[in-house]
XYZ file of C-alpha atoms in Angstrom:
644
model
C 32.687 15.612 10.572
C 29.222 12.846 11.930
C 27.965 16.059 13.570
C 28.769 18.343 10.059
C 27.057 15.799 7.706
C 23.740 14.802 9.798
C 20.603 15.737 8.101
C 18.533 18.516 9.437
C 15.356 18.154 11.052
C 11.876 18.217 8.963
C 8.431 20.045 9.730
C 5.434 19.866 7.476
C 5.463 23.918 5.546
C 3.017 25.994 4.446
C 0.862 24.992 1.453
C -0.610 28.292 2.215
C 2.138 30.311 0.968
C 4.349 30.267 -2.718
C 7.382 28.566 -1.898
C 9.472 31.170 -3.485
C 9.801 33.685 -5.556
C 8.896 33.253 -9.185
C 11.428 31.997 -11.380
C 13.542 35.283 -12.633
C 15.278 35.801 -15.394
C 19.172 35.542 -14.560
C 21.316 38.334 -15.719
C 24.729 37.892 -16.906
C 26.948 38.473 -13.926
C 30.701 39.711 -13.913
C 32.933 36.253 -12.712
C 36.132 36.692 -11.453
C 37.361 34.026 -14.184
C 40.948 33.697 -12.332
C 39.795 33.344 -9.165
C 37.695 30.520 -10.553
C 40.270 29.158 -12.425
C 42.074 29.340 -8.501
C 39.129 26.948 -7.587
C 38.847 24.776 -9.965
C 43.032 24.312 -9.497
C 42.272 23.797 -5.434
C 40.063 20.953 -6.292
C 41.802 19.305 -8.172
C 44.818 19.339 -5.534
C 41.963 18.267 -3.181
C 41.182 15.385 -5.604
C 44.832 14.024 -6.197
C 45.424 13.881 -1.970
C 42.573 12.473 -1.028
C 42.893 9.563 -3.199
C 46.628 9.517 -2.631
C 46.117 9.234 0.948
C 43.282 6.536 0.649
C 46.036 4.977 -2.188
C 43.344 4.253 -4.870
C 40.260 6.468 -6.426
C 39.669 8.193 -9.542
C 41.858 11.768 -9.573
C 42.187 12.097 -13.730
C 38.048 12.131 -13.870
C 38.140 14.471 -10.855
C 40.173 16.466 -12.480
C 38.316 16.608 -16.168
C 35.043 18.474 -14.480
C 37.171 20.589 -12.260
C 35.633 24.285 -14.054
C 32.022 22.345 -14.166
C 32.103 21.912 -10.596
C 33.795 25.259 -9.692
C 31.203 27.313 -12.090
C 28.572 24.662 -10.285
C 29.378 25.201 -6.958
C 31.315 29.016 -6.659
C 29.001 31.189 -8.907
C 25.172 32.687 -8.943
C 25.168 30.794 -12.735
C 25.757 27.538 -10.717
C 23.674 25.909 -8.085
C 21.383 28.263 -5.728
C 22.128 26.456 -2.302
C 22.359 27.623 1.583
C 26.361 25.885 1.695
C 25.487 25.718 5.683
C 22.927 23.473 5.090
C 22.532 21.428 2.657
C 19.486 18.947 3.391
C 17.343 22.484 3.084
C 14.645 21.017 0.712
C 14.616 24.559 -1.004
C 18.060 24.041 -2.655
C 19.298 23.448 -5.916
C 20.047 19.179 -5.789
C 23.420 17.750 -7.168
C 23.331 14.220 -8.809
C 26.320 12.869 -9.361
C 25.637 10.173 -11.393
C 29.466 9.396 -12.321
C 29.800 8.715 -8.752
C 33.388 7.329 -9.007
C 34.547 11.446 -9.013
C 33.017 11.258 -5.381
C 36.517 12.626 -4.495
C 35.915 15.904 -5.625
C 32.696 16.166 -4.868
C 34.127 16.136 -1.289
C 36.716 18.067 -2.069
C 33.974 21.261 -3.074
C 31.869 20.558 -0.285
C 34.775 20.601 1.599
C 35.784 23.962 0.262
C 32.615 26.160 0.977
C 32.832 24.988 4.740
C 30.793 22.194 5.279
C 32.973 19.340 5.527
C 36.076 19.731 7.687
C 39.791 19.543 5.461
C 41.414 17.009 7.555
C 38.293 14.881 7.065
C 39.404 14.755 3.206
C 41.972 12.411 3.782
C 40.107 9.845 5.219
C 38.508 8.893 2.014
C 37.568 5.565 1.541
C 38.671 4.489 5.530
C 35.850 1.801 7.218
C 34.718 4.625 9.721
C 34.509 7.994 7.346
C 31.271 8.469 5.687
C 33.290 9.441 2.526
C 32.683 6.421 0.696
C 34.587 5.619 -2.563
C 31.393 6.041 -3.959
C 28.528 8.690 -3.085
C 25.886 7.413 -0.394
C 23.085 9.627 0.539
C 24.506 8.953 4.471
C 25.198 12.484 3.698
C 23.324 14.934 3.455
C 24.025 16.856 -0.234
C 23.721 12.902 -1.669
C 20.561 11.913 -2.809
C 20.954 8.440 -4.353
C 23.478 6.343 -4.046
C 25.571 6.186 -7.195
C 28.745 4.408 -9.341
C 26.331 1.567 -10.899
C 26.416 4.035 -14.144
C 23.660 5.237 -15.540
C 21.590 5.845 -13.289
C 21.862 9.622 -11.643
C 19.668 11.304 -14.390
C 16.669 8.522 -13.492
C 16.485 9.503 -9.820
C 16.814 13.290 -10.742
C 14.075 13.297 -13.354
C 11.445 12.031 -9.916
C 12.769 14.823 -8.167
C 12.474 17.454 -11.137
C 9.005 16.099 -11.853
C 8.049 16.214 -7.753
C 9.200 19.912 -7.495
C 7.228 21.295 -10.561
C 3.834 19.165 -10.363
C 3.672 18.461 -6.469
C 5.910 20.566 -4.771
C 5.970 23.814 -6.960
C 8.931 24.624 -5.633
C 11.325 26.808 -8.052
C 14.676 24.721 -7.379
C 16.702 23.084 -10.317
C 18.134 19.345 -10.348
C 21.800 19.612 -12.153
C 23.723 15.856 -13.557
C 26.967 15.314 -13.894
C 27.407 12.451 -16.059
C 30.547 11.109 -17.768
C 30.608 10.195 -21.604
C 31.064 6.426 -21.166
C 27.726 5.849 -19.248
C 25.993 7.604 -22.149
C 25.730 4.276 -23.732
C 23.665 2.928 -20.992
C 19.661 2.373 -22.072
C 18.561 3.985 -18.911
C 20.268 7.145 -19.811
C 17.985 7.319 -22.909
C 15.227 6.248 -21.352
C 15.494 9.077 -18.765
C 16.370 11.441 -21.729
C 13.027 10.542 -23.464
C 10.376 11.077 -20.586
C 12.595 14.473 -19.320
C 11.588 16.041 -22.293
C 8.048 13.897 -22.765
C 7.402 15.901 -19.060
C 9.287 19.383 -20.420
C 11.127 19.074 -16.734
C 12.894 23.054 -17.529
C 13.973 22.693 -13.839
C 16.776 19.351 -15.188
C 20.194 20.263 -16.720
C 22.268 17.725 -17.352
C 25.585 18.115 -18.464
C 27.897 15.298 -19.854
C 31.880 15.462 -19.289
C 33.090 14.221 -22.639
C 36.361 13.190 -21.732
C 37.262 10.765 -24.632
C 38.463 7.973 -22.438
C 36.775 4.960 -20.682
C 38.087 2.942 -17.768
C 39.879 0.490 -20.541
C 39.930 2.095 -23.684
C 38.684 5.064 -25.609
C 34.848 5.166 -25.278
C 32.644 4.666 -28.538
C 32.374 8.028 -29.829
C 35.516 9.282 -28.156
C 35.564 13.496 -28.722
C 33.148 13.288 -30.997
C 30.873 16.501 -29.464
C 28.600 16.272 -32.847
C 27.366 13.176 -32.577
C 26.233 13.537 -28.260
C 24.675 17.189 -29.889
C 22.420 15.222 -32.302
C 21.675 12.399 -29.738
C 19.956 14.766 -27.190
C 18.714 16.897 -29.576
C 16.751 14.138 -30.892
C 15.331 13.487 -27.429
C 14.191 17.260 -27.460
C 16.576 18.732 -24.966
C 18.053 22.382 -25.030
C 21.608 21.372 -26.250
C 24.621 23.468 -25.140
C 28.613 22.597 -26.614
C 30.616 24.398 -24.483
C 34.531 24.008 -24.055
C 34.616 22.032 -20.650
C 37.805 23.754 -19.453
C 36.767 27.466 -20.485
C 34.716 29.210 -17.550
C 33.206 32.105 -19.416
C 31.697 29.562 -21.475
C 30.719 27.378 -18.573
C 29.416 30.483 -17.034
C 27.414 31.602 -20.238
C 25.951 27.919 -20.749
C 24.400 27.807 -16.803
C 23.085 31.329 -16.923
C 21.249 30.162 -20.729
C 20.220 27.083 -18.662
C 18.541 28.589 -16.036
C 16.157 30.875 -18.682
C 14.990 27.443 -20.766
C 10.921 27.296 -20.424
C 9.536 23.731 -21.038
C 12.919 22.038 -22.048
C 15.396 20.153 -20.067
C 18.680 21.078 -20.872
C 22.051 18.828 -21.245
C 25.362 21.223 -21.621
C 27.772 18.604 -23.564
C 31.568 19.638 -22.162
C 34.354 19.065 -24.216
C 36.731 18.278 -21.463
C 40.524 16.403 -20.870
C 40.978 13.066 -18.371
C 43.778 14.354 -15.987
C 43.420 17.694 -17.352
C 46.767 19.973 -16.080
C 48.264 17.011 -15.111
C 51.293 15.405 -16.344
C 48.923 11.956 -17.413
C 46.018 14.326 -19.474
C 44.441 12.632 -21.998
C 46.327 9.299 -21.660
C 45.105 6.041 -21.295
C 45.708 3.622 -18.375
C 45.151 5.643 -15.890
C 41.593 5.231 -15.000
C 40.887 4.957 -11.192
C 44.764 4.988 -10.349
C 46.357 7.623 -8.038
C 48.660 9.832 -9.321
C 51.896 10.222 -7.865
C 53.079 13.237 -5.004
C 54.649 15.637 -7.526
C 51.475 16.146 -9.107
C 50.111 18.388 -6.019
C 52.930 20.592 -6.873
C 53.035 20.195 -10.836
C 49.307 21.810 -10.311
C 50.026 24.405 -7.895
C 52.314 25.663 -10.114
C 49.810 26.350 -12.946
C 47.164 28.155 -10.338
C 47.239 31.944 -10.545
C 46.593 32.756 -7.276
C 47.307 31.186 -3.923
C 45.358 33.748 -1.968
C 41.785 33.171 -0.724
C 38.638 32.904 -2.469
C 34.791 34.624 -2.080
C 32.090 32.294 -2.297
C 29.150 33.691 -4.132
C 26.291 31.217 -5.047
C 22.052 32.113 -4.753
C 20.728 31.046 -1.114
C 17.059 30.112 -1.387
C 14.744 30.062 0.640
C 14.324 27.668 3.569
C 11.769 25.160 3.091
C 11.724 22.331 5.526
C 10.825 18.437 4.079
C 7.531 17.482 4.804
C 6.620 14.703 7.459
C 4.816 11.578 6.099
C 1.501 11.344 7.040
C 0.461 8.114 8.692
C -1.942 6.056 6.463
C -5.006 4.710 7.234
C -7.739 2.213 5.202
C -11.190 0.932 5.594
C -11.859 -2.704 3.844
C -15.219 -3.635 3.246
C -15.199 -7.203 1.352
C -18.412 -9.588 1.762
C -17.584 -12.838 3.259
C -17.907 -15.041 0.052
C -16.875 -12.441 -2.047
C -13.610 -12.652 -4.335
C -11.204 -10.659 -4.994
C -7.864 -10.352 -7.113
C -4.687 -9.117 -5.062
C -3.269 -7.475 -8.295
C -7.202 -5.625 -8.500
C -6.948 -4.686 -4.729
C -3.778 -2.950 -5.131
C -5.712 -0.138 -6.715
C -8.753 -0.216 -4.662
C -6.209 -0.210 -1.561
C -4.295 3.414 -3.355
C -7.452 4.842 -3.336
C -8.266 3.912 -0.060
C -4.961 5.106 1.084
C -5.509 9.136 -0.735
C -8.585 9.683 1.309
C -5.973 9.764 4.447
C -3.343 11.638 2.791
C -3.755 14.731 3.357
C -0.938 16.407 2.065
C -1.021 14.277 -0.622
C 2.360 12.594 -0.580
C 1.290 8.721 -2.715
C 2.972 9.007 -5.899
C 2.202 6.256 -8.099
C 4.630 5.041 -11.136
C 3.836 2.370 -13.503
C 5.361 0.988 -16.610
C 2.562 1.032 -19.080
C 0.774 -1.854 -17.323
C -1.921 0.105 -15.297
C -5.399 -1.638 -16.571
C -3.742 -5.169 -15.513
C -1.848 -3.334 -11.924
C -5.311 -1.604 -11.466
C -2.862 1.238 -10.711
C -5.201 2.341 -12.916
C -7.831 2.979 -10.197
C -5.465 5.338 -8.637
C -4.734 7.183 -11.928
C -8.620 8.121 -11.862
C -8.682 8.967 -8.051
C -5.850 11.554 -8.103
C -4.516 12.136 -11.662
C -1.970 14.742 -10.032
C 0.199 12.052 -8.077
C 0.029 9.415 -10.882
C 3.352 9.004 -13.544
C 3.459 6.914 -16.617
C 6.812 5.571 -17.368
C 5.714 4.147 -19.980
C 7.994 0.796 -21.488
C 11.026 1.326 -19.398
C 10.855 0.088 -16.365
C 14.618 1.032 -15.536
C 13.640 4.361 -15.334
C 10.346 3.723 -13.850
C 12.450 2.584 -10.713
C 14.614 5.422 -10.836
C 11.836 7.864 -11.161
C 10.067 6.704 -7.700
C 13.607 6.482 -5.991
C 13.461 10.346 -7.264
C 10.276 10.722 -6.177
C 11.234 9.181 -2.486
C 14.078 10.997 -2.607
C 11.631 14.416 -1.873
C 10.043 12.887 0.978
C 7.019 11.263 -1.163
C 5.860 7.865 -0.771
C 6.481 6.104 -3.886
C 4.737 3.275 -5.147
C 6.117 2.156 -8.486
C 4.037 -1.299 -10.094
C 4.435 -3.519 -13.194
C 3.860 -7.377 -14.558
C 6.338 -9.173 -11.076
C 8.740 -10.184 -14.205
C 9.476 -6.939 -15.446
C 11.270 -5.935 -12.202
C 14.052 -7.795 -13.251
C 14.928 -6.065 -16.007
C 15.357 -2.679 -13.654
C 17.413 -5.121 -10.612
C 19.777 -2.847 -11.196
C 18.227 0.560 -10.537
C 16.182 -1.796 -7.353
C 19.995 -3.179 -6.169
C 21.055 0.605 -6.011
C 18.405 1.170 -4.980
C 18.978 -0.532 -1.552
C 22.416 0.541 -1.322
C 20.495 4.216 -1.291
C 18.561 3.142 2.188
C 15.412 4.524 -1.032
C 12.091 3.784 0.030
C 10.306 2.386 -2.818
C 6.966 0.191 -2.644
C 7.361 -2.113 -5.451
C 4.327 -4.063 -6.411
C 4.494 -6.725 -8.495
C 1.461 -8.176 -10.490
C 1.033 -11.125 -12.222
C 3.007 -13.572 -9.890
C 3.791 -17.339 -11.395
C 2.082 -19.805 -13.701
C -1.236 -18.852 -12.072
C -1.919 -16.397 -15.008
C -2.126 -18.939 -17.528
C -2.516 -18.535 -21.343
C 0.416 -15.103 -21.658
C 3.043 -17.937 -20.966
C 6.735 -17.708 -19.207
C 7.731 -13.949 -20.415
C 5.020 -12.465 -18.513
C 5.238 -14.925 -15.242
C 7.277 -14.243 -12.562
C 8.961 -16.668 -11.245
C 12.143 -15.078 -9.740
C 10.803 -12.064 -8.074
C 10.992 -13.121 -4.996
C 14.104 -14.207 -4.792
C 15.379 -10.959 -6.562
C 13.905 -9.060 -3.883
C 14.816 -11.051 -0.705
C 18.729 -10.111 -1.554
C 17.925 -6.247 -1.117
C 18.799 -5.096 1.932
C 16.484 -4.746 5.002
C 13.558 -5.190 2.154
C 10.661 -6.210 3.154
C 8.461 -8.724 1.149
C 4.878 -9.398 1.561
C 2.764 -12.327 -0.411
C -0.999 -11.692 0.388
C -3.179 -13.926 -0.131
C -6.777 -12.236 -0.680
C -7.868 -8.788 -1.341
C -8.191 -8.276 2.352
C -4.784 -9.177 3.111
C -3.777 -7.582 -0.505
C -5.066 -4.390 1.174
C -3.726 -4.368 4.457
C -0.111 -5.395 2.624
C -0.340 -1.588 1.021
C -1.315 -0.516 4.316
C 1.497 -1.956 5.943
C 4.099 -0.848 3.377
C 3.009 2.612 3.165
C 3.693 3.791 6.532
C 7.148 1.263 6.408
C 10.176 3.092 6.526
C 12.220 0.890 3.829
C 11.793 -0.793 0.336
C 9.180 -3.302 0.172
C 7.763 -5.132 -2.689
C 4.131 -6.617 -2.338
C 3.574 -10.443 -4.767
C 0.168 -9.797 -6.198
C -1.755 -12.164 -8.337
C -3.911 -12.201 -11.510
C -6.580 -15.118 -10.465
C -10.139 -13.807 -8.280
C -9.534 -15.752 -5.334
C -12.048 -16.187 -2.358
C -11.695 -14.027 0.242
C -10.065 -15.743 3.361
C -9.830 -13.044 6.483
C -12.370 -11.097 8.086
C -12.462 -7.340 6.753
C -11.152 -6.324 10.176
C -8.275 -8.766 10.707
C -5.073 -7.481 11.688
C -1.288 -8.214 10.203
C 2.126 -7.269 10.527
C 5.151 -7.321 8.863
C 7.409 -10.970 10.105
C 4.124 -12.497 11.088
C 2.428 -15.728 9.276
C -2.114 -16.881 9.507
C -2.793 -19.906 10.847
C -5.896 -20.798 8.802
C -6.523 -24.069 9.563
C -5.308 -26.382 12.666
C -6.451 -29.133 14.581
C -5.010 -30.899 17.636
C -3.875 -34.026 15.475
C -2.557 -32.551 12.722
C 0.157 -34.701 10.760
C 2.269 -31.949 8.989
C 2.062 -28.356 8.362
C 1.436 -27.007 4.900
C 2.561 -23.297 3.832
C 1.651 -21.563 0.403
C 1.562 -17.904 -0.544
C -1.086 -15.894 -2.867
C -2.816 -18.506 -5.242
C -1.010 -21.629 -3.451
C -3.204 -20.752 -0.231
C -6.443 -21.349 -2.010
C -5.138 -24.635 -3.207
C -3.469 -25.669 0.068
C -6.780 -25.299 1.946
C -8.922 -27.301 -0.593
C -6.451 -29.384 -0.401
C -6.564 -29.558 3.509
C -10.497 -30.262 3.420
C -10.019 -33.179 0.579
C -7.494 -35.121 2.945
C -9.315 -34.675 6.381
C -13.157 -35.211 4.886
C -11.945 -38.536 2.303
C -8.537 -39.548 4.032
C -9.141 -38.758 7.686
C -5.753 -37.160 7.631
C -5.573 -33.110 9.261
C -2.982 -30.586 8.615
C -2.119 -27.500 9.427
C -2.820 -24.724 6.949
C -0.356 -21.478 6.943
C -0.182 -18.101 5.127
C 2.943 -17.161 4.992
C 2.258 -13.528 4.281
C 5.521 -12.166 5.363
C 8.459 -13.414 3.196
C 10.608 -11.273 4.840
C 10.871 -11.160 7.520
C 9.630 -14.232 8.127
C 8.191 -15.697 11.194
C 10.237 -17.910 12.475
C 9.021 -18.632 15.888
C 5.127 -18.841 13.997
C 6.710 -21.328 11.438
C 8.352 -23.373 13.959
C 5.671 -23.750 16.730
C 3.208 -24.445 14.501
C 5.447 -27.374 12.927
C 6.627 -28.531 15.945
C 2.486 -29.301 17.053
C 1.929 -31.618 14.217
C 2.927 -34.891 14.751
C 5.517 -35.610 11.891
C 6.893 -32.526 13.216
C 7.212 -31.917 8.957
C 6.920 -29.220 6.567
C 5.309 -28.758 3.029
C 6.089 -25.844 1.306
C 3.498 -25.276 -1.852
C 5.106 -21.779 -3.962
C 4.314 -20.527 -7.695
C 7.919 -19.455 -7.702
C 10.876 -21.238 -8.477
C 12.841 -23.243 -5.635
C 15.536 -20.639 -5.824
C 15.338 -17.925 -3.759
C 11.889 -18.745 -3.274
C 9.296 -19.679 -0.078
C 10.657 -22.696 0.249
C 14.696 -21.432 0.634
C 13.051 -19.021 2.910
C 11.637 -21.417 5.070
C 14.418 -23.664 5.111
C 16.667 -21.063 6.070
C 15.133 -19.957 8.820
C 14.899 -23.302 10.173
C 18.359 -24.262 8.977
C 19.876 -24.423 12.757
C 16.442 -26.909 13.305
C 16.998 -30.185 12.837
C 14.342 -31.724 14.227
C 12.111 -30.482 11.636
C 11.672 -32.013 8.077
C 10.507 -29.506 5.154
C 9.384 -30.850 1.720
C 8.830 -28.406 -1.438
C 6.270 -28.495 -4.382
C 7.654 -25.698 -6.586
C 7.195 -24.682 -10.516
C 10.758 -26.942 -11.488
C 11.171 -25.938 -15.565
C 10.329 -23.157 -17.708
C 6.559 -23.269 -18.036
C 3.916 -22.992 -21.448
C 1.202 -21.281 -22.015
C -2.088 -23.240 -20.850
C -5.432 -22.139 -18.493
C -4.555 -21.378 -15.086
C -5.900 -24.932 -14.290
C -3.882 -26.788 -16.178
C -0.225 -25.033 -15.312
C -1.387 -25.140 -11.427
C -1.519 -29.072 -12.086
C 1.368 -29.410 -14.426
C 3.287 -28.252 -11.872
C 1.706 -30.449 -9.083
C 0.274 -27.197 -7.725
C -3.143 -27.439 -7.607
C -5.034 -29.062 -4.430
C -4.919 -33.134 -6.088
C -1.036 -32.493 -6.510
C -0.645 -31.313 -2.889
C -2.967 -34.172 -1.517
C -1.167 -36.795 -3.848
C 2.350 -35.174 -1.928
C 1.292 -35.322 2.092
C 0.173 -38.552 1.290
C 3.401 -39.760 0.050
C 5.298 -37.652 2.738
C 3.271 -39.295 5.524
C 3.086 -42.799 3.922
């Protein structure tokens, strides 16, 4: 199994030649419908046997979509793909948004010869790649699904990439359950796909009426679904989802639609051809072994079948470039880190030979300064409007297609898309998230706009790098670092214009901090990030000049991974072996907890904190910093109270 599901090697395609022949009108094919029905039943049987073997799973959810997958995988009307090479960059791609129906997806790839049949019975076992919901460890899976309502967003980003950036004539098929259509993220995705006229995107809604615990809110009222999708600008086709002739015709119609995404609304029955067909209380339960024989009796044939998908041209996934930046700030200059982000993207584009950097934004580009990239490289900037869940999904879609995707908005608004970010972590997506307007230092806009939870949010994502630059130089270097790093990353940007702290050639590393000030007789270690680094620096100067108290100043920069050795060494060199962390963030999950966690096994170092300890309000940036004792005066007072 392991050898059969590894991704193929990638190489750079030749852009001078067309990737594929121009799209041709699909001629009506003649299909052996008896054989196709046999294939659908085979898919049902595999799904039942797999879930019996694992004693868990969703066979009734698989049974409702068996005819859909038979047409999708086994006819020219469906996917154009190479069954022997699921990772072919030129393949049509299938996103199973209703990820709980994973058994039938694995069954389809087994029946086309990619997965060994005996491996199917290892479904959901600890040493198998056939997990309960699909994950991209498999080359035919682009994104983890199972948290419903997200597949269409990711497919939208992938479809945009193929159509407008890569110029590849492939198609994206997304199968959704009717229950997940209640998710608002689906309609965010539907709107944007229509806005950008993604005619290479086809959605299929499996309307089997039954959710997990009861009937869906719309049930089998197909007219309601039809009107809603039409209102969002989609070419809408309604079919009996178990009628193979109607399904093949619908799929062929979709291939001929221009400048409009398509949706096939398939009326189906949960548990079709099983004794529990259209019955409640069978969701997520394996069915009795007797059902295998029951389904076999329904089959018209017991013999073999002929696989007839269209095989596209072989195209290799592009290799990622290595990005470098030239930075030029005057020593006495000032720069907001949010504006440095826009400058950095433009700078990176100069070494982006294959135009792999794609920036998406949620109608905040003139505040995050991603607008600078739009002005410099308009083809690779995508406005996602005020729909952050979809923005994150599209960014993940671009990442699936080998792009270096930057998603930017106010730090606070990423909270709305946390589930999408969480699922991206499961997918090991390499999206680079950039949050501006972090903390109370944004001032007058008030608490609804202040990112005070964002560090905590991104620290919880597996393998996610979290960087927190404090000036223009470190901000641009942070963007350079994450552009070249193979993992999800978050960079926290500040609104105020801040003095330049570092020379243009300063070297920054993921996992390393910076010492900005130290003396042999330092009393304690002060740690900050962003705005508070500057307030700490001012406080250190005041303490030294007025009170003859010297302190070490550390700019944390890399919150995750954290510089354990650098922090511990700096703390141990102070007279009191004491740390004061000053952060423009709530204490929960922020810099204080990151430092405390890193040093939790050390019994000698004491750690104190100044942080935002209550709901903020509107005021000037200076007033807000003073209110929470995050300014130089507050830091000086706290240092004195600690050392006395």
